Amino acid sequence: MAVTIRDVAEASGVHVSTVSRAFSAPHLVNPVTRTRVLAVAEDLGYRPNRAARALTTGRTHNIGLIVADIANPFFPPLIKAAQAQARLRDYHVFVADTDEDPQVEEELIQTLTKQVDGVLLCSPRLTNKTIERLREEVPFVVVNRRVKGMPTVLMDVGRGVRLAVEHLTGLGHRRLALVTGPSGSWTSKEMQAAAAAMSEADVTFLGPNPPTELGGLAAVTDVIASGATGVLAYNDLVAIGLIEGLAERGVDVPGEISVIGVDDIVPGRLSRPKLTTIAMPTAAAGRIAVDLLLGSVDSEATSGVTVLETSLIVRESTGEAHT
């Protein structure tokens, strides 16, 4: 016969409700007791029936994680960290990719809200008004977008831009270009605002652009025409594409043009020249976002904005300006 929750309770010396909480709400159970219960359950071969639990508790113990482009190396560290954090709370994560399409994003949200207890939106392309409307069915947490009254995790890209501009001007660059991202990107708008507020250099904004290597390649002509000697790209993929395109035109990086990316993805560390970049704390954002979301699911007060610090990592793609 199949092992039941009563068998686990009896073998553990606890009440059935304690076994139930050990699986459904582990943070409410004494760690020592939870460890004993889980060990007994493992020994007996007990597996909780998630469907039955959902009928009893009204919880699916699933959360949705929607990203703008799963092929972008920015997202996997965030996804892995979010999954690991959710697993600690006995939650599963459904990951969905919008392919940078707001309409697909809306359709995915509407589908997932019927199957999950909450949704993490990472770098959404929808308008704030649409996000506010869609959140009415389940709790939302937004990463890299500021939405009024909604729990939010932001990576302080504005600080990173200021550090990048200071680095370039310190190397003697006075004419800069910012290769922006998609028109619906909060990060791109924050980068433009931060760059525009700095008086140390003349910054030309070039975009919008796809947030990909091809976007960087396509921006090469405009970058050269701008006369900029220092360039800040929307992300590392754009920066890598830009460097590739400049090399095809015979323009040396960093000898003639310095380039800085954003995200600190692995390909940027392996490219030649190695990419100077604004490092984004993606793994920390994933963990914190899950904690905020599950707090909302548990009816805890979780509003407000969590801002994570960024940093500038100087490698080989920036150098002194030559006039």
Protein backbone atom coordinates (compact mmCIF):
# COMPACT_ATOMS: atom_id res chain seq x y z
CA MET A 1 0.00 0.00 0.00
CA ALA A 2 1.08 3.59 -0.63
CA VAL A 3 2.64 5.44 2.28
CA THR A 4 0.29 8.10 3.68
CA ILE A 5 0.82 11.33 5.53
CA ARG A 6 -0.44 9.58 8.70
CA ASP A 7 2.33 7.00 8.38
CA VAL A 8 4.93 9.78 8.24
CA ALA A 9 3.35 11.56 11.23
CA GLU A 10 3.34 8.40 13.33
CA ALA A 11 6.94 7.51 12.45
CA SER A 12 8.08 11.08 13.13
CA GLY A 13 6.20 11.43 16.40
CA VAL A 14 4.35 14.56 15.28
CA HIS A 15 0.82 15.53 14.32
CA VAL A 16 -0.41 15.12 10.75
CA SER A 17 -0.73 18.90 10.43
CA THR A 18 2.98 19.28 11.24
CA VAL A 19 3.88 16.91 8.40
CA SER A 20 1.60 18.88 6.10
CA ARG A 21 3.26 22.18 7.06
CA ALA A 22 6.72 20.66 6.68
CA PHE A 23 5.93 20.28 2.99
CA SER A 24 3.54 23.16 2.31
CA ALA A 25 4.87 25.90 4.63
CA PRO A 26 8.33 24.82 5.83
CA HIS A 27 9.12 28.26 7.22
CA LEU A 28 6.42 27.69 9.84
CA VAL A 29 8.01 24.49 11.18
CA ASN A 30 10.92 24.24 13.59
CA PRO A 31 13.99 23.46 11.43
CA VAL A 32 14.95 20.44 13.53
CA THR A 33 11.41 19.03 13.33
CA ARG A 34 11.18 19.69 9.60
CA THR A 35 14.49 17.93 8.96
CA ARG A 36 13.29 14.89 10.95
CA VAL A 37 9.94 14.78 9.14
CA LEU A 38 11.53 15.06 5.69
CA ALA A 39 14.08 12.36 6.54
CA VAL A 40 11.32 9.99 7.68
CA ALA A 41 9.27 10.77 4.57
CA GLU A 42 12.29 10.01 2.39
CA ASP A 43 12.96 6.73 4.20
CA LEU A 44 9.33 5.65 3.84
CA GLY A 45 9.13 6.76 0.22
CA TYR A 46 6.34 9.25 0.88
CA ARG A 47 5.56 11.86 -1.78
CA PRO A 48 2.89 14.52 -1.13
CA ASN A 49 0.02 14.69 -3.60
CA ARG A 50 0.28 18.23 -4.97
CA ALA A 51 -3.11 18.13 -6.66
CA ALA A 52 -4.82 17.07 -3.44
CA ARG A 53 -2.91 19.69 -1.49
CA ALA A 54 -3.97 22.39 -3.95
CA LEU A 55 -7.63 21.44 -3.45
CA THR A 56 -7.22 21.60 0.32
CA THR A 57 -5.10 24.75 0.62
CA GLY A 58 -6.04 26.65 -2.53
CA ARG A 59 -2.32 26.80 -3.34
CA THR A 60 -0.66 25.25 -6.37
CA HIS A 61 2.87 25.69 -4.97
CA ASN A 62 3.88 26.86 -8.41
CA ILE A 63 5.08 30.31 -9.43
CA GLY A 64 5.52 31.76 -12.91
CA LEU A 65 8.75 33.42 -14.03
CA ILE A 66 8.42 35.37 -17.27
CA VAL A 67 11.54 36.71 -18.99
CA ALA A 68 12.00 38.88 -22.05
CA ASP A 69 14.45 36.58 -23.87
CA ILE A 70 15.62 33.28 -22.40
CA ALA A 71 18.43 33.13 -24.99
CA ASN A 72 19.97 36.26 -23.49
CA PRO A 73 22.77 35.18 -21.08
CA PHE A 74 21.57 37.84 -18.63
CA PHE A 75 18.58 35.74 -17.57
CA PRO A 76 19.87 32.20 -16.76
CA PRO A 77 21.67 33.19 -13.50
CA LEU A 78 18.48 34.94 -12.36
CA ILE A 79 16.35 31.92 -13.31
CA LYS A 80 18.65 29.44 -11.53
CA ALA A 81 18.76 31.56 -8.37
CA ALA A 82 14.98 31.99 -8.38
CA GLN A 83 14.43 28.24 -8.82
CA ALA A 84 16.82 27.40 -5.99
CA GLN A 85 15.16 29.91 -3.66
CA ALA A 86 11.68 28.65 -4.55
CA ARG A 87 12.75 25.05 -3.96
CA LEU A 88 13.68 25.95 -0.38
CA ARG A 89 10.03 26.88 0.13
CA ASP A 90 8.74 23.77 -1.69
CA TYR A 91 7.68 25.73 -4.75
CA HIS A 92 8.16 24.88 -8.41
CA VAL A 93 8.91 27.50 -11.07
CA PHE A 94 7.33 27.65 -14.53
CA VAL A 95 9.62 29.63 -16.85
CA ALA A 96 8.24 31.37 -19.93
CA ASP A 97 9.90 33.46 -22.64
CA THR A 98 8.14 36.41 -24.31
CA ASP A 99 10.70 36.87 -27.11
CA GLU A 100 10.60 40.63 -26.41
CA ASP A 101 6.95 40.73 -27.55
CA PRO A 102 4.45 42.60 -25.28
CA GLN A 103 1.47 40.76 -26.79
CA VAL A 104 3.05 37.36 -26.10
CA GLU A 105 3.89 38.56 -22.60
CA GLU A 106 0.26 39.45 -21.89
CA GLU A 107 -0.98 36.10 -23.24
CA LEU A 108 1.52 34.20 -21.09
CA ILE A 109 0.48 36.08 -17.96
CA GLN A 110 -3.18 35.36 -18.61
CA THR A 111 -2.39 31.65 -19.09
CA LEU A 112 -0.07 31.28 -16.12
CA THR A 113 -2.30 33.05 -13.59
CA LYS A 114 -4.67 30.07 -13.76
CA GLN A 115 -1.87 27.67 -12.80
CA VAL A 116 0.32 29.50 -10.29
CA ASP A 117 0.18 31.31 -6.95
CA GLY A 118 2.13 34.32 -8.19
CA VAL A 119 4.16 35.70 -11.11
CA LEU A 120 7.64 37.18 -11.41
CA LEU A 121 7.95 39.58 -14.34
CA CYS A 122 11.57 40.11 -15.39
CA SER A 123 12.32 43.07 -17.64
CA PRO A 124 8.73 43.29 -18.90
CA ARG A 125 7.89 45.07 -22.13
CA LEU A 126 4.24 45.74 -21.23
CA THR A 127 3.08 49.17 -20.12
CA ASN A 128 2.67 49.79 -16.39
CA LYS A 129 -1.07 50.23 -16.89
CA THR A 130 -1.37 46.77 -18.44
CA ILE A 131 0.73 45.19 -15.67
CA GLU A 132 -1.47 46.81 -13.02
CA ARG A 133 -4.57 45.39 -14.69
CA LEU A 134 -3.16 41.88 -15.05
CA ARG A 135 -2.02 41.61 -11.43
CA GLU A 136 -5.59 41.54 -10.13
CA GLU A 137 -5.79 37.72 -10.18
CA VAL A 138 -2.50 36.75 -8.48
CA PRO A 139 0.38 38.60 -6.75
CA PHE A 140 3.12 40.03 -8.97
CA VAL A 141 6.72 41.01 -8.32
CA VAL A 142 8.51 42.97 -11.03
CA VAL A 143 12.25 42.88 -11.71
CA ASN A 144 13.82 45.82 -13.53
CA ARG A 145 10.70 47.91 -13.87
CA ARG A 146 9.27 50.42 -11.41
CA VAL A 147 5.49 49.96 -11.08
CA LYS A 148 3.67 52.07 -8.50
CA GLY A 149 2.36 50.10 -5.52
CA MET A 150 3.89 46.81 -6.68
CA PRO A 151 6.79 44.92 -5.05
CA THR A 152 9.80 45.64 -7.22
CA VAL A 153 13.45 44.59 -7.45
CA LEU A 154 15.66 47.05 -9.32
CA MET A 155 19.29 46.76 -10.32
CA ASP A 156 20.69 50.29 -10.11
CA VAL A 157 21.78 50.68 -13.71
CA GLY A 158 21.75 54.47 -13.29
CA ARG A 159 24.64 54.18 -10.84
CA GLY A 160 26.43 51.93 -13.29
CA VAL A 161 26.02 54.46 -16.09
CA ARG A 162 27.48 57.19 -13.89
CA LEU A 163 30.48 54.99 -13.09
CA ALA A 164 30.92 54.16 -16.79
CA VAL A 165 30.80 57.82 -17.88
CA GLU A 166 33.24 58.79 -15.13
CA HIS A 167 35.57 56.01 -16.27
CA LEU A 168 35.44 57.14 -19.91
CA THR A 169 35.89 60.83 -19.14
CA GLY A 170 38.75 59.93 -16.83
CA LEU A 171 40.41 58.36 -19.87
CA GLY A 172 39.97 61.60 -21.79
CA HIS A 173 36.83 60.79 -23.77
CA ARG A 174 34.54 63.78 -24.24
CA ARG A 175 32.27 62.64 -27.09
CA LEU A 176 30.26 59.59 -26.05
CA ALA A 177 27.45 57.54 -27.57
CA LEU A 178 24.81 55.50 -25.78
CA VAL A 179 23.48 52.63 -27.93
CA THR A 180 20.03 52.21 -26.38
CA GLY A 181 17.81 49.13 -26.15
CA PRO A 182 14.18 48.36 -27.02
CA SER A 183 11.70 51.23 -26.84
CA GLY A 184 9.72 49.54 -24.04
CA SER A 185 12.74 48.86 -21.84
CA TRP A 186 12.79 50.51 -18.40
CA THR A 187 16.53 49.85 -18.19
CA SER A 188 17.15 51.70 -21.44
CA LYS A 189 15.19 54.71 -20.22
CA GLU A 190 17.08 54.72 -16.91
CA MET A 191 20.38 54.61 -18.76
CA GLN A 192 19.40 57.55 -20.95
CA ALA A 193 18.25 59.60 -17.95
CA ALA A 194 21.46 58.93 -16.04
CA ALA A 195 23.67 59.77 -19.03
CA ALA A 196 21.72 62.94 -19.84
CA ALA A 197 22.16 64.19 -16.28
CA MET A 198 25.96 64.11 -16.51
CA SER A 199 27.71 67.24 -17.75
CA GLU A 200 31.20 65.75 -18.05
CA ALA A 201 30.70 64.69 -21.67
CA ASP A 202 28.57 65.22 -24.76
CA VAL A 203 26.42 62.08 -25.11
CA THR A 204 24.61 61.09 -28.32
CA PHE A 205 21.72 58.64 -28.00
CA LEU A 206 21.44 56.04 -30.75
CA GLY A 207 18.37 53.81 -30.92
CA PRO A 208 16.12 52.09 -30.18
CA ASN A 209 17.95 48.85 -30.96
CA PRO A 210 17.30 45.12 -30.54
CA PRO A 211 19.08 43.89 -27.37
CA THR A 212 21.20 41.41 -29.33
CA GLU A 213 24.52 41.06 -31.14
CA LEU A 214 22.71 41.92 -34.36
CA GLY A 215 21.51 45.12 -32.69
CA GLY A 216 25.12 46.04 -32.00
CA LEU A 217 26.19 45.21 -35.54
CA ALA A 218 23.39 47.35 -36.95
CA ALA A 219 24.45 50.32 -34.79
CA VAL A 220 28.03 50.45 -36.12
CA THR A 221 27.37 52.97 -38.88
CA ASP A 222 25.59 55.38 -36.51
CA VAL A 223 28.34 55.02 -33.89
CA ILE A 224 31.05 55.89 -36.39
CA ALA A 225 28.99 58.79 -37.78
CA SER A 226 28.48 60.20 -34.27
CA GLY A 227 32.19 60.85 -33.86
CA ALA A 228 32.11 59.29 -30.40
CA THR A 229 35.36 57.88 -29.00
CA GLY A 230 33.61 56.16 -26.10
CA VAL A 231 30.44 54.03 -26.34
CA LEU A 232 28.13 52.60 -23.70
CA ALA A 233 25.95 49.78 -25.04
CA TYR A 234 22.54 48.72 -23.72
CA ASN A 235 23.91 45.33 -22.75
CA ASP A 236 26.91 43.07 -23.28
CA LEU A 237 25.40 41.35 -26.32
CA VAL A 238 24.98 44.70 -28.07
CA ALA A 239 28.53 45.66 -27.06
CA ILE A 240 29.96 42.39 -28.44
CA GLY A 241 28.12 42.88 -31.72
CA LEU A 242 29.30 46.48 -31.88
CA ILE A 243 32.94 45.49 -31.34
CA GLU A 244 32.62 42.83 -34.04
CA GLY A 245 31.14 45.34 -36.47
CA LEU A 246 33.80 47.95 -35.71
CA ALA A 247 36.53 45.37 -36.32
CA GLU A 248 35.00 44.60 -39.73
CA ARG A 249 35.27 48.33 -40.54
CA GLY A 250 38.91 48.41 -39.42
CA VAL A 251 38.16 50.38 -36.25
CA ASP A 252 40.29 49.25 -33.30
CA VAL A 253 38.78 48.74 -29.84
CA PRO A 254 39.98 50.27 -27.59
CA GLY A 255 42.62 52.01 -29.70
CA GLU A 256 40.13 54.22 -31.57
CA ILE A 257 36.83 53.64 -29.78
CA SER A 258 36.27 52.40 -26.22
CA VAL A 259 33.21 50.22 -25.56
CA ILE A 260 31.39 49.38 -22.32
CA GLY A 261 28.58 46.86 -21.95
CA VAL A 262 26.04 46.07 -19.25
CA ASP A 263 25.34 42.75 -17.43
CA ASP A 264 28.75 41.04 -17.05
CA ILE A 265 27.72 37.90 -18.94
CA VAL A 266 30.19 35.06 -19.55
CA PRO A 267 30.69 35.77 -23.31
CA GLY A 268 31.90 39.26 -22.43
CA ARG A 269 34.64 37.80 -20.24
CA LEU A 270 35.75 35.49 -23.06
CA SER A 271 35.60 37.94 -25.97
CA ARG A 272 38.64 39.73 -27.36
CA PRO A 273 39.13 42.34 -26.15
CA LYS A 274 37.61 41.29 -22.82
CA LEU A 275 34.63 43.53 -22.23
CA THR A 276 34.53 46.35 -19.70
CA THR A 277 31.02 46.18 -18.27
CA ILE A 278 28.51 47.24 -15.65
CA ALA A 279 27.93 44.14 -13.51
CA MET A 280 24.29 43.48 -12.64
CA PRO A 281 23.43 41.40 -9.52
CA THR A 282 21.07 39.06 -11.36
CA ALA A 283 21.29 36.07 -8.99
CA ALA A 284 20.56 38.25 -5.96
CA ALA A 285 17.62 39.79 -7.81
CA GLY A 286 16.18 36.32 -8.49
CA ARG A 287 16.42 35.24 -4.85
CA ILE A 288 14.97 38.44 -3.45
CA ALA A 289 12.14 38.50 -6.00
CA VAL A 290 11.05 34.99 -4.97
CA ASP A 291 11.06 35.93 -1.28
CA LEU A 292 8.96 39.02 -2.01
CA LEU A 293 6.52 37.04 -4.13
CA LEU A 294 6.03 34.27 -1.60
CA GLY A 295 5.57 36.93 1.07
CA SER A 296 2.73 38.32 -1.03
CA VAL A 297 1.28 34.82 -1.46
CA ASP A 298 1.36 34.40 2.33
CA SER A 299 -0.48 37.74 2.70
CA GLU A 300 2.54 39.43 4.24
CA ALA A 301 3.03 43.15 3.57
CA THR A 302 5.50 43.23 0.68
CA SER A 303 5.30 46.48 -1.21
CA GLY A 304 7.99 48.96 -2.03
CA VAL A 305 11.21 48.87 -3.99
CA THR A 306 14.40 46.91 -3.35
CA VAL A 307 17.39 48.48 -5.10
CA LEU A 308 20.52 46.39 -5.68
CA GLU A 309 23.89 48.01 -6.27
CA THR A 310 25.75 47.67 -9.55
CA SER A 311 29.49 48.00 -10.17
CA LEU A 312 31.87 48.72 -13.03
CA ILE A 313 34.32 45.99 -14.03
CA VAL A 314 37.20 47.39 -16.08
CA ARG A 315 38.75 44.99 -18.58
CA GLU A 316 40.30 45.47 -22.02
CA SER A 317 37.69 47.21 -24.19
CA THR A 318 38.32 50.71 -22.78
CA GLY A 319 41.44 52.81 -23.07
CA GLU A 320 42.72 56.36 -23.29
CA ALA A 321 41.21 58.67 -25.89
CA HIS A 322 43.49 59.60 -28.78
CA THR A 323 42.84 62.91 -30.51
